[in-house]
Coordinates of C-alpha atoms in Angstrom, one line a residue:
M1 CA -88.3 -182.0 -121.1
T2 CA -85.2 -181.3 -123.5
A3 CA -84.9 -181.4 -126.5
D4 CA -83.3 -183.9 -128.7
P5 CA -81.4 -181.7 -131.2
S6 CA -81.4 -183.8 -134.8
F7 CA -78.4 -183.9 -137.6
A8 CA -81.5 -183.4 -140.2
E9 CA -82.0 -179.9 -138.9
Y10 CA -78.4 -178.7 -139.8
K11 CA -77.5 -176.6 -143.1
P12 CA -74.4 -178.5 -144.8
V13 CA -73.0 -176.2 -147.1
P14 CA -70.8 -179.0 -149.6
R15 CA -66.7 -178.1 -149.8
V16 CA -64.2 -179.5 -151.9
P17 CA -60.8 -180.1 -149.8
K18 CA -58.3 -177.5 -150.6
K19 CA -55.9 -180.3 -148.9
P20 CA -55.6 -184.6 -149.9
A21 CA -55.6 -186.6 -146.3
D22 CA -52.5 -187.0 -144.7
Y23 CA -51.5 -190.9 -144.1
E24 CA -48.7 -192.2 -141.6
A25 CA -47.7 -195.5 -139.9
S26 CA -45.3 -195.6 -136.8
C27 CA -44.1 -199.1 -135.9
V28 CA -45.1 -200.3 -132.1
T29 CA -43.3 -203.6 -131.8
E30 CA -41.6 -204.1 -128.7
V31 CA -37.7 -204.3 -128.9
S32 CA -36.8 -204.4 -125.6
E33 CA -37.7 -204.0 -121.8
L34 CA -36.6 -201.6 -119.4
L35 CA -37.5 -201.1 -115.6
G36 CA -40.5 -203.7 -116.4
L37 CA -41.9 -201.8 -119.3
A38 CA -42.0 -201.9 -122.9
I39 CA -40.0 -200.1 -125.1
K40 CA -41.3 -199.8 -128.8
C41 CA -39.6 -199.1 -132.2
E42 CA -41.2 -195.9 -132.6
K43 CA -40.1 -195.5 -136.2
S44 CA -42.3 -193.6 -138.2
S45 CA -43.0 -193.8 -142.2
G46 CA -43.3 -190.0 -141.8
T47 CA -46.7 -188.3 -143.9
W48 CA -47.6 -189.5 -147.6
Q49 CA -50.0 -188.4 -149.7
T50 CA -51.7 -192.4 -150.7
A51 CA -52.1 -195.2 -148.3
H52 CA -49.8 -197.6 -150.8
A53 CA -46.7 -195.2 -149.8
V54 CA -47.2 -195.7 -146.3
D55 CA -47.8 -199.6 -146.8
V56 CA -44.5 -199.9 -149.0
W57 CA -43.0 -198.3 -146.1
M58 CA -44.2 -200.7 -143.7
A59 CA -43.1 -203.7 -145.6
D60 CA -39.5 -202.4 -145.9
H61 CA -39.3 -201.4 -142.5
T62 CA -40.3 -205.2 -141.8
K63 CA -37.9 -207.0 -144.3
K64 CA -35.1 -204.9 -142.5
T65 CA -35.9 -205.5 -138.8
G66 CA -38.7 -208.1 -139.0
H67 CA -41.0 -205.9 -136.7
T68 CA -44.8 -206.4 -137.7
R69 CA -46.7 -204.5 -135.7
Y70 CA -47.8 -201.2 -136.8
R71 CA -50.3 -198.1 -136.0
R72 CA -51.6 -196.3 -139.0
A73 CA -53.8 -193.1 -139.2
L74 CA -55.4 -191.2 -141.6
A75 CA -55.7 -187.0 -141.1
D76 CA -58.5 -185.4 -143.6
F77 CA -59.1 -181.7 -143.8
V78 CA -62.6 -180.9 -143.5
D79 CA -64.0 -177.1 -143.9
S80 CA -67.5 -176.7 -142.7
G81 CA -67.6 -173.3 -144.3
A82 CA -71.0 -171.1 -143.5
A83 CA -72.6 -174.8 -142.7
E84 CA -75.4 -173.5 -139.9
A85 CA -76.4 -175.2 -136.6
P86 CA -79.8 -175.1 -135.7
A87 CA -80.9 -172.8 -133.2
R88 CA -81.0 -174.5 -129.5
S89 CA -84.3 -174.6 -127.5
A90 CA -84.3 -173.9 -124.4
P91 CA -85.5 -176.8 -121.6

């Protein structure tokens, strides 16, 4: 029988992120086809510190191009510090 690790056994150390999250969007609207493959716009908003700035970029890109499909991404930063994992028990 193998032991089932539990997250309750971890001892987290609270940390304050040193950097705010990054937000970004890419246009994935299909604009043409080449050899049977869909070609996507792939314009990017670049990295912003707020979701609102990315939403404004998407609205502007839609207004200029008529494109309506986007992929939004959020990257946040984690400092696990000195968090300790529980010792593994032998099966």
